mmCIF file of C-alpha atoms in Angstrom:
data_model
loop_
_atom_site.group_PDB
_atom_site.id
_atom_site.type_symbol
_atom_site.label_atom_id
_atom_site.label_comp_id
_atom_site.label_asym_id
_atom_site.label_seq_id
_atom_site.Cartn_x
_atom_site.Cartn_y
_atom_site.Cartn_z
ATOM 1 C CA UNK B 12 108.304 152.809 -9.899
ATOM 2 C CA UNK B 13 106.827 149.526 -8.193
ATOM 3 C CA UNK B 14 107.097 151.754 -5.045
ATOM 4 C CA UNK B 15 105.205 154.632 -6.028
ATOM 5 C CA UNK B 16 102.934 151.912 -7.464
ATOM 6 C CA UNK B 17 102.304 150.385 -4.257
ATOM 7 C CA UNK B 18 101.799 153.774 -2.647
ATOM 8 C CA UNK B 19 99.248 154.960 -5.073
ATOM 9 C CA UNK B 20 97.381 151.909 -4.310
ATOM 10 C CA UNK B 21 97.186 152.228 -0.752
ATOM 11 C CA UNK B 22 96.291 155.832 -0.777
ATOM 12 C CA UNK B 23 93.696 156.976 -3.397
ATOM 13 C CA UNK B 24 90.863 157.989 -2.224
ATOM 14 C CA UNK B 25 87.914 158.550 -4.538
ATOM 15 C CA UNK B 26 85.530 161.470 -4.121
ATOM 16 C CA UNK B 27 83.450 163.299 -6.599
ATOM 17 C CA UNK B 28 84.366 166.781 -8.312
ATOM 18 C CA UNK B 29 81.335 168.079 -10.452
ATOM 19 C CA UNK B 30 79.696 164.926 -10.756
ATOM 20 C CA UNK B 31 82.807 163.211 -11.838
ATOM 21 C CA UNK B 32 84.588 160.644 -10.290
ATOM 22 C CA UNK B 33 88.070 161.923 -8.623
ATOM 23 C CA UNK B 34 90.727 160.086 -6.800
ATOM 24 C CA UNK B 35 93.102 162.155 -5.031
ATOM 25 C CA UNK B 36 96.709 160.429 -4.064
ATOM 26 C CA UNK B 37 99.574 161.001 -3.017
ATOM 27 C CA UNK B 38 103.098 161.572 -4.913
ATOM 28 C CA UNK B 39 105.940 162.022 -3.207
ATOM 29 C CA UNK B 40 104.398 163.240 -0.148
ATOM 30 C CA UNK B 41 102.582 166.010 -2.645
ATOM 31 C CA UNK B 42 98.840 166.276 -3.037
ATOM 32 C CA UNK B 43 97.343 165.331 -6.791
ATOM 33 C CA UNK B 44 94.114 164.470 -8.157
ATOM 34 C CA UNK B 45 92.785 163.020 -11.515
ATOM 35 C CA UNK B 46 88.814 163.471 -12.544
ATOM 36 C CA UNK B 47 87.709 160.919 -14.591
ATOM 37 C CA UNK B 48 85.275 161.077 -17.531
ATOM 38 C CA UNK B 49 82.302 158.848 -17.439
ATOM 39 C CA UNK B 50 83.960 157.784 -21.068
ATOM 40 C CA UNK B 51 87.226 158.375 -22.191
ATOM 41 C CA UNK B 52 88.039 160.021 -25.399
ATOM 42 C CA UNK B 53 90.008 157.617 -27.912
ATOM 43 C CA UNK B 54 93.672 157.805 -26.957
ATOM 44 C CA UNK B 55 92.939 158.649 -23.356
ATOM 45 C CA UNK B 56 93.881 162.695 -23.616
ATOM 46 C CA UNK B 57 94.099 164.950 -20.478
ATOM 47 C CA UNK B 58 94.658 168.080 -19.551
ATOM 48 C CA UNK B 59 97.595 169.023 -16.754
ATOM 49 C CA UNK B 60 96.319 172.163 -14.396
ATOM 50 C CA UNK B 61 99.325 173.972 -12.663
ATOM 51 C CA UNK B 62 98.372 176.021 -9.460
ATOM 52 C CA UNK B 63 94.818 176.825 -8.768
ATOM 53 C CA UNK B 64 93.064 173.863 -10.422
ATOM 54 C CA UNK B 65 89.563 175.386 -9.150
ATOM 55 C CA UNK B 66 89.903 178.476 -10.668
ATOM 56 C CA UNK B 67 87.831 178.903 -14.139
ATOM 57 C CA UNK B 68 87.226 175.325 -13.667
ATOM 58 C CA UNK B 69 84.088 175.270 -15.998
ATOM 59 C CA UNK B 70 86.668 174.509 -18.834
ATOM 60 C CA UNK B 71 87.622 171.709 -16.883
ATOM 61 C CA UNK B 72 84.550 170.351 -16.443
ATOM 62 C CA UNK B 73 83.235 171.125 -19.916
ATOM 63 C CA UNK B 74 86.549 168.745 -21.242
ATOM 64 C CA UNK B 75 85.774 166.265 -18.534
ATOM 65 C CA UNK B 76 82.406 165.724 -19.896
ATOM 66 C CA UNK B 77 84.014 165.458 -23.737
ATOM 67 C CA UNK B 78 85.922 162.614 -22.259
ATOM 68 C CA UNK B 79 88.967 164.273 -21.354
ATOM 69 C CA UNK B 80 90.932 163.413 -17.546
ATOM 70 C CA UNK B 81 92.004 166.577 -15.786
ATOM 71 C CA UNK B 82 95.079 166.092 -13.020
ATOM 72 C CA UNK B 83 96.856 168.513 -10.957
ATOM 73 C CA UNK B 84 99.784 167.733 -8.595
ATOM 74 C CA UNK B 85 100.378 170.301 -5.758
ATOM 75 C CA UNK B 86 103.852 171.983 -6.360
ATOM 76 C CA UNK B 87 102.974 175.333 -4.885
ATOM 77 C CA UNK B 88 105.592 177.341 -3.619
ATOM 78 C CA UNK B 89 108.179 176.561 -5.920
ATOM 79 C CA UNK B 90 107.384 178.810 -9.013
ATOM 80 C CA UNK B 91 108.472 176.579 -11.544
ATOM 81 C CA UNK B 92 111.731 176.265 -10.546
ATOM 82 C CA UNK B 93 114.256 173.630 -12.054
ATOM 83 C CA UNK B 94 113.510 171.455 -8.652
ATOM 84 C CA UNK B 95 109.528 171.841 -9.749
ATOM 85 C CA UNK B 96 110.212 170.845 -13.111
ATOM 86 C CA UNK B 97 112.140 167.229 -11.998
ATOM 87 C CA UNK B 98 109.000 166.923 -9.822
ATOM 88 C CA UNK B 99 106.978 167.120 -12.516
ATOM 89 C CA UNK B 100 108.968 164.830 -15.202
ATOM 90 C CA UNK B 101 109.021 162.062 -12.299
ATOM 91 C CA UNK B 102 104.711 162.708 -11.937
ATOM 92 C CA UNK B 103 103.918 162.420 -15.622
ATOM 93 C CA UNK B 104 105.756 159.655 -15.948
ATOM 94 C CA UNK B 105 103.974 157.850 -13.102
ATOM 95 C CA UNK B 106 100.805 159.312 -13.884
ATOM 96 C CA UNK B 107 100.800 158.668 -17.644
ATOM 97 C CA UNK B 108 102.005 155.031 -16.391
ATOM 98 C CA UNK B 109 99.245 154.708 -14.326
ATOM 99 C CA UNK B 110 96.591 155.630 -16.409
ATOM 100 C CA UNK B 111 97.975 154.681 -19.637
ATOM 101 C CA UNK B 112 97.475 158.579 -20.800
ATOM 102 C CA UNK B 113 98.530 159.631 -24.272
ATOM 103 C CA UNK B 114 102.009 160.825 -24.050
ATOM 104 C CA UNK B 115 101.233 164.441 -25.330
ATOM 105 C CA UNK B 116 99.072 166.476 -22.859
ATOM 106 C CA UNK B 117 97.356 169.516 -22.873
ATOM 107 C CA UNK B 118 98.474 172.283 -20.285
ATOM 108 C CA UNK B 119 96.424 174.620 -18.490
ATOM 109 C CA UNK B 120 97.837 177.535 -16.135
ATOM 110 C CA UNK B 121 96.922 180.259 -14.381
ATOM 111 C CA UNK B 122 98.751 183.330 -13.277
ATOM 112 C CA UNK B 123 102.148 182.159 -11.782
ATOM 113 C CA UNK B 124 101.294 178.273 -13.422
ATOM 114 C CA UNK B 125 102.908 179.894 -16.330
ATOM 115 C CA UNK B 126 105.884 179.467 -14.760
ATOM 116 C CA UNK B 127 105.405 175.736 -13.998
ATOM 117 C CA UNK B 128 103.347 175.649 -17.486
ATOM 118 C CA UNK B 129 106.243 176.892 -19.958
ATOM 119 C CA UNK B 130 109.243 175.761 -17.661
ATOM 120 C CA UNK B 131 108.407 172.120 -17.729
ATOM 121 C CA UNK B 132 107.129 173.017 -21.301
ATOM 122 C CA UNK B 133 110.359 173.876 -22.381
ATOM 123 C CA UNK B 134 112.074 170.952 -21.169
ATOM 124 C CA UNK B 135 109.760 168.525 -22.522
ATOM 125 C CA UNK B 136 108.449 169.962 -25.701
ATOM 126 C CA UNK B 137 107.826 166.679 -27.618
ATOM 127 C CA UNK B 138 105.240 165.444 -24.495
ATOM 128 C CA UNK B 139 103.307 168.377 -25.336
ATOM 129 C CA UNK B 140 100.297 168.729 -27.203
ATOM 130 C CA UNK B 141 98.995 172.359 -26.841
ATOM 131 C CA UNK B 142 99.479 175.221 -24.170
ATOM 132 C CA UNK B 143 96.509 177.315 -22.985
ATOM 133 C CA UNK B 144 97.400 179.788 -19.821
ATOM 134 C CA UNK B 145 95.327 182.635 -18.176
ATOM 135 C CA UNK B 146 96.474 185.810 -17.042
ATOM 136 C CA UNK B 147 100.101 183.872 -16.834
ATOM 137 C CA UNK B 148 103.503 184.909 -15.256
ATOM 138 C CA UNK B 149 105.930 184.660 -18.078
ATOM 139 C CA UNK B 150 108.643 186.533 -16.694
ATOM 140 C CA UNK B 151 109.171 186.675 -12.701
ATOM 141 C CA UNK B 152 110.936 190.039 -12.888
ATOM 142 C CA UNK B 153 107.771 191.265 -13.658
ATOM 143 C CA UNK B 154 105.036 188.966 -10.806
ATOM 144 C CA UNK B 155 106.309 188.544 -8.135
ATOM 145 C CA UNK B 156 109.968 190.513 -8.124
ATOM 146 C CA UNK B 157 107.859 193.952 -9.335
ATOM 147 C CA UNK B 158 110.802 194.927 -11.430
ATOM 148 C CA UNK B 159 108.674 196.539 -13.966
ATOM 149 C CA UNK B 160 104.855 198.143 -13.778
ATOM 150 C CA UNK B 161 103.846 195.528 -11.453
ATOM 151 C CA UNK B 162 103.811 196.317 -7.389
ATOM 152 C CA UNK B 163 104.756 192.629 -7.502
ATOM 153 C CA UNK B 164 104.787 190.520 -4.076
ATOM 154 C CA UNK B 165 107.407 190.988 -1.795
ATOM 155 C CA UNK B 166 106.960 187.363 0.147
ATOM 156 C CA UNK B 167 106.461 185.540 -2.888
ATOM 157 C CA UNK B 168 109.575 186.984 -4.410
ATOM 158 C CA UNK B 169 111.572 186.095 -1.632
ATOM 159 C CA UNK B 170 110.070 182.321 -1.670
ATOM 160 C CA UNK B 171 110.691 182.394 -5.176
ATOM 161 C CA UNK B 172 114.701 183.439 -4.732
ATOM 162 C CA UNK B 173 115.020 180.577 -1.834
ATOM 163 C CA UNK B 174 113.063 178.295 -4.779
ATOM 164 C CA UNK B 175 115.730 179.090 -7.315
ATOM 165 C CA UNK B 176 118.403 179.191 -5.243
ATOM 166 C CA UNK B 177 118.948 183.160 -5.577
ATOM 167 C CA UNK B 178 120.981 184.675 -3.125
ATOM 168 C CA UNK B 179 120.192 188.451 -4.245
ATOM 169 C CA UNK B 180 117.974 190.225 -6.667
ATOM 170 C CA UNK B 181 120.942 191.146 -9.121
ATOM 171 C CA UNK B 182 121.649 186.908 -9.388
ATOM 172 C CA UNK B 183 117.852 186.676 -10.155
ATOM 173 C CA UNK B 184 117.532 189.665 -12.516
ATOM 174 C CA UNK B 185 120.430 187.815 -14.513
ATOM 175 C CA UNK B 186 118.592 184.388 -14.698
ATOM 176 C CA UNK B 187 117.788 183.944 -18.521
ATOM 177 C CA UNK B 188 115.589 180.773 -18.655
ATOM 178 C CA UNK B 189 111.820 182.538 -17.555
ATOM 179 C CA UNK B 190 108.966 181.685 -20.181
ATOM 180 C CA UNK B 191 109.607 184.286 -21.980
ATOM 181 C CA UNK B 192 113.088 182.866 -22.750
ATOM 182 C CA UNK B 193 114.347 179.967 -24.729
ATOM 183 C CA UNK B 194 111.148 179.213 -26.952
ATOM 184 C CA UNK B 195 112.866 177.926 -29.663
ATOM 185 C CA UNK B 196 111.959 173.990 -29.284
ATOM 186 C CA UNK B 197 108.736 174.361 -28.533
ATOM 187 C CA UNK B 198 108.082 176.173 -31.729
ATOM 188 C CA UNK B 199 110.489 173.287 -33.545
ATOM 189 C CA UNK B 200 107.943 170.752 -31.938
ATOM 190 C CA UNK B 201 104.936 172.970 -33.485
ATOM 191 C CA UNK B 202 103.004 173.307 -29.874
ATOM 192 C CA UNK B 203 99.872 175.858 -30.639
ATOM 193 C CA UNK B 204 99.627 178.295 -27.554
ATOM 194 C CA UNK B 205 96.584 180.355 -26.478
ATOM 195 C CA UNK B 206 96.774 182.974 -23.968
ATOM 196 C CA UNK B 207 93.558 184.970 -22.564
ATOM 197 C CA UNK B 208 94.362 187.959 -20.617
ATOM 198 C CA UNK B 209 92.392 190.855 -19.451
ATOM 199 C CA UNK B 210 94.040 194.298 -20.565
ATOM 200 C CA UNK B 211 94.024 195.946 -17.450
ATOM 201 C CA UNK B 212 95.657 193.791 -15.342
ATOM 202 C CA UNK B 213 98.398 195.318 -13.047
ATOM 203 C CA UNK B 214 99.202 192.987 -11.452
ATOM 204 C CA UNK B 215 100.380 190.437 -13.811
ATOM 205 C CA UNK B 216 100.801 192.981 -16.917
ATOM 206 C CA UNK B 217 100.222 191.452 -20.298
ATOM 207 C CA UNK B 218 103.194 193.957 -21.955
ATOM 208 C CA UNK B 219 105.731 192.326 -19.223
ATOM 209 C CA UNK B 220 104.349 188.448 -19.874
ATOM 210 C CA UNK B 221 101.661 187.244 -22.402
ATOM 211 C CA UNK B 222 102.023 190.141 -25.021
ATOM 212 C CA UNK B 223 105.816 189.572 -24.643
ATOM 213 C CA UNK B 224 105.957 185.689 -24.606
ATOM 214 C CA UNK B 225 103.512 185.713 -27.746
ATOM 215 C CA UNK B 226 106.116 188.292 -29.851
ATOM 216 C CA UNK B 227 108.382 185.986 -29.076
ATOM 217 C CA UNK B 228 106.666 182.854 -29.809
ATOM 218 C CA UNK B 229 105.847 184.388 -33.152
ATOM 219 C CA UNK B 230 108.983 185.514 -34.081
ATOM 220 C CA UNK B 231 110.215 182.565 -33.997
ATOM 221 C CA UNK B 232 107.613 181.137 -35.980
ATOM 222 C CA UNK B 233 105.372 179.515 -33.587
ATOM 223 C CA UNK B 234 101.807 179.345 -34.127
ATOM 224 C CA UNK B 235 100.251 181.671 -30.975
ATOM 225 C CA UNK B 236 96.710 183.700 -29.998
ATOM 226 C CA UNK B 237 95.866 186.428 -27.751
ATOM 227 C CA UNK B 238 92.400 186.303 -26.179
ATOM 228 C CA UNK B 239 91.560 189.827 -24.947
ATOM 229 C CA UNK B 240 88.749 189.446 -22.055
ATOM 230 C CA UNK B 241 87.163 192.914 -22.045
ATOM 231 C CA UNK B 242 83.344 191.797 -21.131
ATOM 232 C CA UNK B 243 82.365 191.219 -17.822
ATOM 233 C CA UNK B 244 83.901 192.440 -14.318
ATOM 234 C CA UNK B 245 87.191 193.055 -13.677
ATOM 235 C CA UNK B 246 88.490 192.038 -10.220
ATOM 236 C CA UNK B 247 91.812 191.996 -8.131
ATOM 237 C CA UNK B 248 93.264 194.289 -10.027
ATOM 238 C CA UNK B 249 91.804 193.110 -13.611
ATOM 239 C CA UNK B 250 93.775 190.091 -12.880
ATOM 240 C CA UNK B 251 90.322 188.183 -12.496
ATOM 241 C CA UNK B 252 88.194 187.996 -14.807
ATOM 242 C CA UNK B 253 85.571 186.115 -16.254
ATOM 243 C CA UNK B 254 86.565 184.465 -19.574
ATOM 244 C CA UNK B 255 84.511 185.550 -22.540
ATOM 245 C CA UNK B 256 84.029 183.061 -24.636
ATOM 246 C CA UNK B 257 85.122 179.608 -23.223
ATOM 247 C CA UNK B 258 84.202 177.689 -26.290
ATOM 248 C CA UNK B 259 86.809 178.746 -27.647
ATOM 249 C CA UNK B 260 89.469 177.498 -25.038
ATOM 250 C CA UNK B 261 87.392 174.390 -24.688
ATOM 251 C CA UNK B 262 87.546 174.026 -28.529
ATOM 252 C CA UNK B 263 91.392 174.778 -28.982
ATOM 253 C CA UNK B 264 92.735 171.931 -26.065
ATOM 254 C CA UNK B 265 90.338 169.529 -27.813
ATOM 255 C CA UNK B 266 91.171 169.949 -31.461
ATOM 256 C CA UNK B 267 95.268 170.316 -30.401
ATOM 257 C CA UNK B 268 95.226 167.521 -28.409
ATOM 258 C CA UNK B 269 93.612 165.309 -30.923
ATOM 259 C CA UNK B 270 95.166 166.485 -33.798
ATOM 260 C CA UNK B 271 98.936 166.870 -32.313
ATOM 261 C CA UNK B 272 98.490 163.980 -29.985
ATOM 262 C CA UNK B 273 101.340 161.959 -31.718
#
């Protein structure tokens, strides 16, 4: 730890990200960032963005400016896989070090962040406060291997195999720990999930990944929401979207991470 420490030290680098102060590090050799409010809510609470931490970034901002800290750590190309997830553990606990966070954070994902967002969920269910994910992967049979109504992505299935350590499609199809799987702690540790999704998205299909994670969730007894997002245009697909009410996403991290922050 005095290493990383050290390292952090001699590498941040503070720039400005919507009128916020950022520093952007380095953690084991991988690329993260934390925006800091001009005041910090009581407690220090923050929200964790996996993959595309400028997309739909106006939520960001708008928690930024309620005194929130936003960080992202660049683990692209690894899908959530187990080796992600030990990243991750080793980050928060530098980061939350660092900046004395509160030990329950908020998570925020898009698309195939729902893999990093539920698999590091999953193994650390009692550091998490809430769990809000857009247009999410929850099962990679559906994004990226195109097992199901999705066309999928052939190159990111085949990083995601050499990521998990897959040596064919029939070891992957048998691999029983995607979001959609194993939900049981998190609902034991009461974590409140919201998932927006547009309805006609084929290319991450709710009925293979949010509308199936959420049956789950509930079934189990978990408190979860489906946001529909039917104004606006559609793009990519109807993967992208405009979200239609972002108050509501805004208002959900906020009151779950103060309320569920211990």
């Amino acid at each position: 730890m005095g290493f990383v420490a050290q390292s952090y030290a001699q590498d941040t680098i503070i720039t400005s990200w919507k009128d916020f102060e950022r520093h952007d590090l380095k953690f084991e050799n991988r690329e993260t960032r934390v925006v800091i409010p001009k005041k910090a809510l009581e407690g220090t609470p923050w929200v964790w963005r996996a993959r595309f931490p400028e997309y739909h970034a106006g939520i960001d901002s708008a928690l930024v400016a309620q005194g929130f800290h936003v960080v992202y750590i660049n683990t692209d190309h690894m899908f959530g896989s187990p080796e992600a997830v030990q990243v991750r553990n080793r980050f928060y606990d530098f980061i939350v070090s660092k900046y004395k966070f509160q030990k329950k954070v908020a998570l925020h994902g898009h698309s195939r962040g729902g893999l990093f967002t539920y698999n590091w969920a999953k193994k650390n269910p009692k550091k998490v406060a809430c769990i809000y994910v857009d247009a999410p992967v929850c099962d990679f049979k559906s994004w990226p291997a195109g097992f199901g109504k999705s066309d999928g992505s052939k190159k990111d299935w085949e990083q995601l195999k050499k990521a998990y350590g897959f040596n064919s499609n029939e070891e992957a199809k048998a691999y029983t720990d995607n979001p959609i799987n194993n939900l049981e702690l998190l609902v034991k540790a009461k974590v409140p999930i919201l998932h927006t999704i547009g309805l006609n998205d084929d290319v991450v299909p709710p009925a293979e990944n949010s509308i199936l994670l959420v049956n789950n969730y509930i079934r189990l007894g978990g408190m979860a929401t489906v946001y529909p997002c039917i104004e606006g245009i559609q793009k990519s697909k109807g993967h992208h979207y405009a979200i239609d009410n972002p108050q509501i996403v805004i208002d959900f991290i906020k009151k779950y991470s103060i309320s569920n922050s211990n």
